[in-house]
PDB file of C-alpha atoms in Angstrom:
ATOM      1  CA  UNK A 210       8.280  -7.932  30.273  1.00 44.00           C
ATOM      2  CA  UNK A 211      11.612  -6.611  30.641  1.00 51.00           C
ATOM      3  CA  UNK A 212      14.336  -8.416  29.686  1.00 52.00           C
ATOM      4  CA  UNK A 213      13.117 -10.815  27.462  1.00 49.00           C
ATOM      5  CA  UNK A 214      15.248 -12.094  25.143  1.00 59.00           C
ATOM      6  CA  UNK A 215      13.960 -10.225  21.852  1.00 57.00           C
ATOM      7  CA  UNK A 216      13.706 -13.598  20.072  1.00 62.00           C
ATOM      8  CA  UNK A 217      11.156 -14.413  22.416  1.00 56.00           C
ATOM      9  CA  UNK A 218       9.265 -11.039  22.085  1.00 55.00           C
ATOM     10  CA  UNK A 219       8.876 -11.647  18.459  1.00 57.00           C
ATOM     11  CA  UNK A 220       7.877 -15.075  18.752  1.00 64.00           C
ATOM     12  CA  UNK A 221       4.863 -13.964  20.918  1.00 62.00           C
ATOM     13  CA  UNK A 222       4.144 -11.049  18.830  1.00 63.00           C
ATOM     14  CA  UNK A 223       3.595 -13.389  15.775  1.00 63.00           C
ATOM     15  CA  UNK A 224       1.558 -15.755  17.829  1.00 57.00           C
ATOM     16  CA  UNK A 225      -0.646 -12.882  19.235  1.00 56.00           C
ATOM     17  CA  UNK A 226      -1.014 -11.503  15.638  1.00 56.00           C
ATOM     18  CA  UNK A 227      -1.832 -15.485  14.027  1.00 53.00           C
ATOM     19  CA  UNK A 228      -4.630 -15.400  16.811  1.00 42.00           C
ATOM     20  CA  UNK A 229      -5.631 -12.248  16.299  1.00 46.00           C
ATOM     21  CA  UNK A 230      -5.873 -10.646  19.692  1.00 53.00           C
ATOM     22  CA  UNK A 231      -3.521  -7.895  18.454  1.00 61.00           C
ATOM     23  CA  UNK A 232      -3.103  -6.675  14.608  1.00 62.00           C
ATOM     24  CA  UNK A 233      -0.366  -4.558  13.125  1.00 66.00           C
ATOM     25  CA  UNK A 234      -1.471  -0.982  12.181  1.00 63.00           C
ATOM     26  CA  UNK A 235       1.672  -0.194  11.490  1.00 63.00           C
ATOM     27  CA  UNK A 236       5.507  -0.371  11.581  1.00 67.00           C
ATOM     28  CA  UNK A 237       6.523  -2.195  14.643  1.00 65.00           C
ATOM     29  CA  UNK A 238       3.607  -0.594  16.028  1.00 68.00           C
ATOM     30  CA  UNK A 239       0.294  -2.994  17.258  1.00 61.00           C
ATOM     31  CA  UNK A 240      -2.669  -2.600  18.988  1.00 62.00           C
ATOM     32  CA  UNK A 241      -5.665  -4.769  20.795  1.00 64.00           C
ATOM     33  CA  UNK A 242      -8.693  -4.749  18.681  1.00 62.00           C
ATOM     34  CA  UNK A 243     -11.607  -6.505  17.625  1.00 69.00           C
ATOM     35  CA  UNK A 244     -11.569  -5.184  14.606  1.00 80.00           C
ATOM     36  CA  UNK A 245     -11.618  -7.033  10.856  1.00 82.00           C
ATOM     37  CA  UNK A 246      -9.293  -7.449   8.449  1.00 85.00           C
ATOM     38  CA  UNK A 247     -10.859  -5.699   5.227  1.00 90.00           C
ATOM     39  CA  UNK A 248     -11.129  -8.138   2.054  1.00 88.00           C
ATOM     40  CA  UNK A 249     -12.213  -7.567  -1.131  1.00 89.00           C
ATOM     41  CA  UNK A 250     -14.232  -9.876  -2.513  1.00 87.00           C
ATOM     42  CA  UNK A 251     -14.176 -10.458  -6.402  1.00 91.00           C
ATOM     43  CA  UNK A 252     -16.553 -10.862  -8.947  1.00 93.00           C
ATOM     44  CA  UNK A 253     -16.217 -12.943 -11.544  1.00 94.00           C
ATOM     45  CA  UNK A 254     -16.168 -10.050 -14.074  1.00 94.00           C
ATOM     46  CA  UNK A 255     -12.918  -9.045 -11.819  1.00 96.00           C
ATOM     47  CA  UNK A 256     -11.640 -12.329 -12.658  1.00 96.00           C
ATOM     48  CA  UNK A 257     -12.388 -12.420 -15.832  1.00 96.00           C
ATOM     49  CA  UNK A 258     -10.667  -9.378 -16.696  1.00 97.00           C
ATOM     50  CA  UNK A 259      -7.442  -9.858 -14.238  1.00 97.00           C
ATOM     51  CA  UNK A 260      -6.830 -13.094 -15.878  1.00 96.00           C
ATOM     52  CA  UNK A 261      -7.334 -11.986 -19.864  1.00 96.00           C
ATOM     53  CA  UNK A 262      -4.973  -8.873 -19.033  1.00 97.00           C
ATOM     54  CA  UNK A 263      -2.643 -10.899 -17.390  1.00 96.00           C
ATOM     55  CA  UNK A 264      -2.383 -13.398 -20.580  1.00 96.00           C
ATOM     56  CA  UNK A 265      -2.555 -10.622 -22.840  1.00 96.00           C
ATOM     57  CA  UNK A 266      -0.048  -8.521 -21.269  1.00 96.00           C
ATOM     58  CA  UNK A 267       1.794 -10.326 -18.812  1.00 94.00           C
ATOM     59  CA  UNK A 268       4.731  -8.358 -17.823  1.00 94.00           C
ATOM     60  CA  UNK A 269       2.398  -5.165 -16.845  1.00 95.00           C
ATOM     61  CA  UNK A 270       1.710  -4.496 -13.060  1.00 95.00           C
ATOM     62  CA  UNK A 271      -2.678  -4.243 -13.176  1.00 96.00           C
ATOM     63  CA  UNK A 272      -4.749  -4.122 -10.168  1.00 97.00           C
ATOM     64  CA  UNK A 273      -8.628  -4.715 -10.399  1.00 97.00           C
ATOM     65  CA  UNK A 274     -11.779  -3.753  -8.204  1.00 96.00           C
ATOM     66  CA  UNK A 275     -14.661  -2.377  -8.757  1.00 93.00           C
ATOM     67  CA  UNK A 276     -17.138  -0.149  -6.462  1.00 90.00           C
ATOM     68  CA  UNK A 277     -18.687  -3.021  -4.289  1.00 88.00           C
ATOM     69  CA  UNK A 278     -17.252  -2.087  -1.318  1.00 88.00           C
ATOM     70  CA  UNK A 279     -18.347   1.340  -0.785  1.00 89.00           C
ATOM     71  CA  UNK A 280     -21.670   1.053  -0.052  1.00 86.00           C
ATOM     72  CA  UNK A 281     -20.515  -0.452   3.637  1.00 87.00           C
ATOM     73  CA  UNK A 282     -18.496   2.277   4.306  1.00 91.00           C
ATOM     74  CA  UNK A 283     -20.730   5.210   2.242  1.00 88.00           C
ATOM     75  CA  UNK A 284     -23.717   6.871   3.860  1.00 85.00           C
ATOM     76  CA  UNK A 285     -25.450   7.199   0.653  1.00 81.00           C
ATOM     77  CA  UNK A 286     -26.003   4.304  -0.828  1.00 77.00           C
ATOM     78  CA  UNK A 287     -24.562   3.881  -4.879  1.00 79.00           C
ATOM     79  CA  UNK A 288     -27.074   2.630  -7.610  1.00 79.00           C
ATOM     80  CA  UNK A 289     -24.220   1.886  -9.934  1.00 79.00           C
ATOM     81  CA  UNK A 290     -21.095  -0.447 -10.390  1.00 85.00           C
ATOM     82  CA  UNK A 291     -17.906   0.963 -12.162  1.00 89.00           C
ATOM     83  CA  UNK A 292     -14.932  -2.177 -12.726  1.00 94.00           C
ATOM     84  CA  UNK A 293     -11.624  -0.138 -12.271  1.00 96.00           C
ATOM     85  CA  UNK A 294      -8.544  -1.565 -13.799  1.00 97.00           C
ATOM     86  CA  UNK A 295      -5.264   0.131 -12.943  1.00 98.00           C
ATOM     87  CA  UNK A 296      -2.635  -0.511 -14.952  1.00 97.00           C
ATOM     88  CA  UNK A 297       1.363   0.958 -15.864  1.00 95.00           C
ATOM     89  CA  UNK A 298       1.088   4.312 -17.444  1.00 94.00           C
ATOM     90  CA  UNK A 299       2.808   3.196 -20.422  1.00 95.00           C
ATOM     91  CA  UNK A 300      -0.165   0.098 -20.722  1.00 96.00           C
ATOM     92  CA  UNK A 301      -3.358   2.447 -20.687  1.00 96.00           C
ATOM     93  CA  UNK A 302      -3.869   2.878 -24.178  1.00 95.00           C
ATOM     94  CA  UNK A 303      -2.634  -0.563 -25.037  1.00 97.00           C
ATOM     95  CA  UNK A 304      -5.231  -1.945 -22.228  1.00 97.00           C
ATOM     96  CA  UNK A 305      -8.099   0.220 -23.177  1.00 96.00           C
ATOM     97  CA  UNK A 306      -7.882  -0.822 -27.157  1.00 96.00           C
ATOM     98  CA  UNK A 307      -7.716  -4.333 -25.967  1.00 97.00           C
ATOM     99  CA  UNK A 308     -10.599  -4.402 -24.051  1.00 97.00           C
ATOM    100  CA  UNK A 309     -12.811  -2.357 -26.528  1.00 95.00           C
ATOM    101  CA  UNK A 310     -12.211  -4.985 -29.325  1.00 95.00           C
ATOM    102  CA  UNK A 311     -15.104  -7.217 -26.941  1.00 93.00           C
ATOM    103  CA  UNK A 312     -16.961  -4.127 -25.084  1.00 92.00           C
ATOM    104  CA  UNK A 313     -17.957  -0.648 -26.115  1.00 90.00           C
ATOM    105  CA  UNK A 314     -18.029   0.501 -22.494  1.00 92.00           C
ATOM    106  CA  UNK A 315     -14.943   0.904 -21.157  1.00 94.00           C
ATOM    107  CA  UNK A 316     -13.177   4.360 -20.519  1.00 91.00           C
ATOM    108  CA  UNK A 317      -9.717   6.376 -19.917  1.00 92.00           C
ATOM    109  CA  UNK A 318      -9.629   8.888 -17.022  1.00 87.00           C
ATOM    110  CA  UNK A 319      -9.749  11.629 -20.078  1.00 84.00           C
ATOM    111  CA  UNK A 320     -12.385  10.020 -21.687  1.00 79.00           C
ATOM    112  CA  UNK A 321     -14.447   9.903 -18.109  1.00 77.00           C
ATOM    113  CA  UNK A 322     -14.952  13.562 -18.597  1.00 68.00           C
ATOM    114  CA  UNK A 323     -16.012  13.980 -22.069  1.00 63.00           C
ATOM    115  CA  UNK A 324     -19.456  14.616 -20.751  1.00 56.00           C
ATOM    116  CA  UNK A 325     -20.389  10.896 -19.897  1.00 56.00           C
ATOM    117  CA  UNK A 326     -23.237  11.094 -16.970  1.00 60.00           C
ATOM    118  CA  UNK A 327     -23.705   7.071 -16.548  1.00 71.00           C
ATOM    119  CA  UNK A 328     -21.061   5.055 -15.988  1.00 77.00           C
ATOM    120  CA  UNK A 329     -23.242   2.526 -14.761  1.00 80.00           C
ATOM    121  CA  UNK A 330     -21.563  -1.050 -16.427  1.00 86.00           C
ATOM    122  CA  UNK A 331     -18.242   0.627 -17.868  1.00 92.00           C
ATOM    123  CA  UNK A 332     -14.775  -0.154 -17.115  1.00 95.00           C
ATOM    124  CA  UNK A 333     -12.442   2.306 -16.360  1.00 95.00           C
ATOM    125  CA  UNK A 334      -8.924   2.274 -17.135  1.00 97.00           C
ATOM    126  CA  UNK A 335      -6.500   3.901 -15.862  1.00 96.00           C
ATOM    127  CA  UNK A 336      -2.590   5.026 -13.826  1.00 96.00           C
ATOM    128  CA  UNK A 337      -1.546   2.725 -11.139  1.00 97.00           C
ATOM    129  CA  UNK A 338       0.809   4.403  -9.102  1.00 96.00           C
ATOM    130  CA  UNK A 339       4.071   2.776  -8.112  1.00 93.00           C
ATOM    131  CA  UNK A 340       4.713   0.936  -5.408  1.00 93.00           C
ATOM    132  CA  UNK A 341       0.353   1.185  -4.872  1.00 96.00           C
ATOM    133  CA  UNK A 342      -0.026  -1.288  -1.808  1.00 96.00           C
ATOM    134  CA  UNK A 343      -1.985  -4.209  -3.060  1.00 96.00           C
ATOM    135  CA  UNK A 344      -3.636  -7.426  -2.042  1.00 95.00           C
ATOM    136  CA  UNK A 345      -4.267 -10.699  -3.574  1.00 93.00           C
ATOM    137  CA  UNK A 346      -7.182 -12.860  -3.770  1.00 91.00           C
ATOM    138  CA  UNK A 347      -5.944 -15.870  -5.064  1.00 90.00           C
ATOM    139  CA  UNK A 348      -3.760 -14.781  -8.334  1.00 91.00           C
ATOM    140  CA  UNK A 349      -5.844 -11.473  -8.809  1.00 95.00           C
ATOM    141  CA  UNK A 350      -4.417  -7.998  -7.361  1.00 96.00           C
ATOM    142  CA  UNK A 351      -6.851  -6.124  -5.546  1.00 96.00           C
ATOM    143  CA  UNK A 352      -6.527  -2.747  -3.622  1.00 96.00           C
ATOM    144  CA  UNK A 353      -5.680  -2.586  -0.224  1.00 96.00           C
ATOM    145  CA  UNK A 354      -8.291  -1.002   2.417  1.00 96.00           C
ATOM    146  CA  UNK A 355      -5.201   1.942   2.270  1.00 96.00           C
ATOM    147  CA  UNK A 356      -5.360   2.122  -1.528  1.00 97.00           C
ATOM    148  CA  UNK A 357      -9.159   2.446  -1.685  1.00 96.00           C
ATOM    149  CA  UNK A 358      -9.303   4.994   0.838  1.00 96.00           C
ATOM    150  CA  UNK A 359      -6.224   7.164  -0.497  1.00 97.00           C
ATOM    151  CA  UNK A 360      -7.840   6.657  -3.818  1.00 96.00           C
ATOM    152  CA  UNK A 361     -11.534   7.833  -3.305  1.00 95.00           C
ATOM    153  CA  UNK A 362     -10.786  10.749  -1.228  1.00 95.00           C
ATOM    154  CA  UNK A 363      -8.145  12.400  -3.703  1.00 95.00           C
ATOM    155  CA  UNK A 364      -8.480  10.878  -7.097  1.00 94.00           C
ATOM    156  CA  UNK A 365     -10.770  13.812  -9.889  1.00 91.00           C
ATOM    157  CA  UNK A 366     -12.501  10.172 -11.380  1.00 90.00           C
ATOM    158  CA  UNK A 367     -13.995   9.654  -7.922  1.00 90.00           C
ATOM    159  CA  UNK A 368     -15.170  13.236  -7.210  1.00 87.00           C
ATOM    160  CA  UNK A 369     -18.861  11.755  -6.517  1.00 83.00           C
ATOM    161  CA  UNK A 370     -17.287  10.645  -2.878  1.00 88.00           C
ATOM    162  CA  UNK A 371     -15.570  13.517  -1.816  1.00 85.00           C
ATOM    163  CA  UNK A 372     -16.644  16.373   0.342  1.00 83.00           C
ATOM    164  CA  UNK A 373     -18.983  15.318   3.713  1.00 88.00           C
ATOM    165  CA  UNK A 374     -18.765  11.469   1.795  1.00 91.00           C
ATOM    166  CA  UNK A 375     -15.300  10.903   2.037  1.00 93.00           C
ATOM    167  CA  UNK A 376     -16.002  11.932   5.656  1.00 92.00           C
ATOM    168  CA  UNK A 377     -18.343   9.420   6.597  1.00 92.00           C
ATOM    169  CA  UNK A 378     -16.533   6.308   4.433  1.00 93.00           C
ATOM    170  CA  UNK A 379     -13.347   7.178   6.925  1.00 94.00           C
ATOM    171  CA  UNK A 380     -14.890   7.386   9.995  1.00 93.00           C
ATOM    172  CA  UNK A 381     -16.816   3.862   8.669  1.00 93.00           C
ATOM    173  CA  UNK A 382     -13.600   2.264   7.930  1.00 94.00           C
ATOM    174  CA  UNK A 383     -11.680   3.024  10.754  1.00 92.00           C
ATOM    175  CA  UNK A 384     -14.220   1.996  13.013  1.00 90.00           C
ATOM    176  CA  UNK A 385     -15.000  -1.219  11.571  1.00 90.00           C
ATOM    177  CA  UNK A 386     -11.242  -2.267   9.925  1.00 91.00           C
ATOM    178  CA  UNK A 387      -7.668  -2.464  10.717  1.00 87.00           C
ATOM    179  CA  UNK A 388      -6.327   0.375   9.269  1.00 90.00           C
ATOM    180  CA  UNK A 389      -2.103   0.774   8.537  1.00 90.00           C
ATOM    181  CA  UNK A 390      -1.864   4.300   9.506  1.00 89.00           C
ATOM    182  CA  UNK A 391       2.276   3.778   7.868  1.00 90.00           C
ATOM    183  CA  UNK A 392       1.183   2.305   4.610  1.00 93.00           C
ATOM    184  CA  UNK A 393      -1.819   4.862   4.407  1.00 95.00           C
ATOM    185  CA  UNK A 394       1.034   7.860   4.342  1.00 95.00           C
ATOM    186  CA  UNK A 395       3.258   6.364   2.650  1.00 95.00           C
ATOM    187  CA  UNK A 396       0.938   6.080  -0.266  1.00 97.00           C
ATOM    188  CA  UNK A 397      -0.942   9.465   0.218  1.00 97.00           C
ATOM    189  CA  UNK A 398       2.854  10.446  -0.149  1.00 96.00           C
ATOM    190  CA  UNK A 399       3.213   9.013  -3.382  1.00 96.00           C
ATOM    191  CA  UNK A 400      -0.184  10.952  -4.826  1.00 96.00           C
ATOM    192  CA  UNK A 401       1.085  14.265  -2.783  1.00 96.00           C
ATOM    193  CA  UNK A 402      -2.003  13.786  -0.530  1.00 96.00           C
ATOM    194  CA  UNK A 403      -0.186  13.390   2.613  1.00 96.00           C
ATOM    195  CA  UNK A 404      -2.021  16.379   4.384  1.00 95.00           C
ATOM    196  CA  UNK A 405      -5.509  15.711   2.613  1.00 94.00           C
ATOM    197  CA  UNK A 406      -5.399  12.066   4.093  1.00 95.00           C
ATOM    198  CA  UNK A 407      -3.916  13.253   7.715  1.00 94.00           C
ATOM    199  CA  UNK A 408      -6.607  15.795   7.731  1.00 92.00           C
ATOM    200  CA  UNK A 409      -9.358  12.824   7.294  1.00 92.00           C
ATOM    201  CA  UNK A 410      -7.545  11.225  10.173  1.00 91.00           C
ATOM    202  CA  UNK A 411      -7.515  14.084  12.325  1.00 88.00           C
ATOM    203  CA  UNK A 412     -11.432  14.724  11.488  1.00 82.00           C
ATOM    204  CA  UNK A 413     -11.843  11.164  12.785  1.00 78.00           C
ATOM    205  CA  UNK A 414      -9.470  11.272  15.547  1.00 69.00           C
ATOM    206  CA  UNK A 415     -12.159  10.509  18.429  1.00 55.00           C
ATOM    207  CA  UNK A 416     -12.390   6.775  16.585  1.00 50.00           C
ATOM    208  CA  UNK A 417      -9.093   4.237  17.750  1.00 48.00           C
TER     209      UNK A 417
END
């Protein structure tokens, strides 16, 4: 109402948002919806992994996932499971020759496409961009729902998703998931994807 004392304001905002009749979709920007939180659930082979790299190397920024998610949002249904580990630019190599001393099947982005047609089981490492916005379950960083999406519709190691795919995993996610439209720019921005990912947006506009 107008008026209100703007400590007051925010003190109902938080309450609405702890209840979850409204959730943030962006900057000082909310909205009534009934629709979930995305969470990414881990694996114990994402465990595993997050917590050797994080011993081995612990002052490196690494994020973890795999392709579990997708098949909720994808129309097509995956027959394969790829871990991802994202890691500092400077750490790739170092992270790849660790993790090959215990396991043949792991991968750079440049080794990806040295003609390898299953990766079915294999871990791929590779650039996590600054500032990437993450999430974490318990002490393991996971991508956001903003990171995945940014991340399959631009990235050349996830090629398999784009074109009428990356189409249907948007209009999938927005309908069924929170969505920060501000953190989903701001990290498109950071790839120089900004118009690919408003374009996505735009396709699914008709979905709020």
């Amino acid at each position: 109402m107008p008026g209100l004392p703007k400590p007051t304001v925010y003190s109902r905002i938080r309450q609405l948002l702890t209840s979850g009749e409204i959730k943030r979709i962006g900057r000082g920007v909310y909205e009534r919806s009934t629709k979930a939180e995305f969470t990414f659930e881990i694996t114990s082979q994402i465990e595993n992994i997050a917590n050797e790299l994080s011993s081995q190397f612990p002052y490196i920024d690494l994020c973890v996932w795999d392709f579990s998610p997708i098949n909720s949002l994808a129309q097509h249904l995956i027959n394969f499971n790829l871990c991802v580990v994202d890691v500092d630019r400077d750490a790739i190599e170092a992270v790849y020759d660790h993790l090959r001393e215990t396991n043949e099947r792991v991968l750079t982005t440049k080794r990806m496409f040295d003609g390898l047609a299953d990766y079915d089981g294999y871990i791929l490492v590779r650039k996590l961009v600054t500032d990437s916005p993450l999430a974490k379950k318990g002490e393991v960083a996971v991508p956001t729902l903003e990171k995945l999406l940014v991340d399959l519709a631009c990235d050349k190691e996830f090629s398999l998703f784009q074109g009428h795919e990356i189409e249907h995993i948007f209009a999938n996610a927005l309908a069924q998931y929170v969505v920060n439209k501000n953190r989903l720019f701001r990290y498109a921005g950071r790839k120089n994807q900004r118009e690919r990912i408003e374009q996505l947006l735009i396709n699914n506009s008709s979905i709020n």
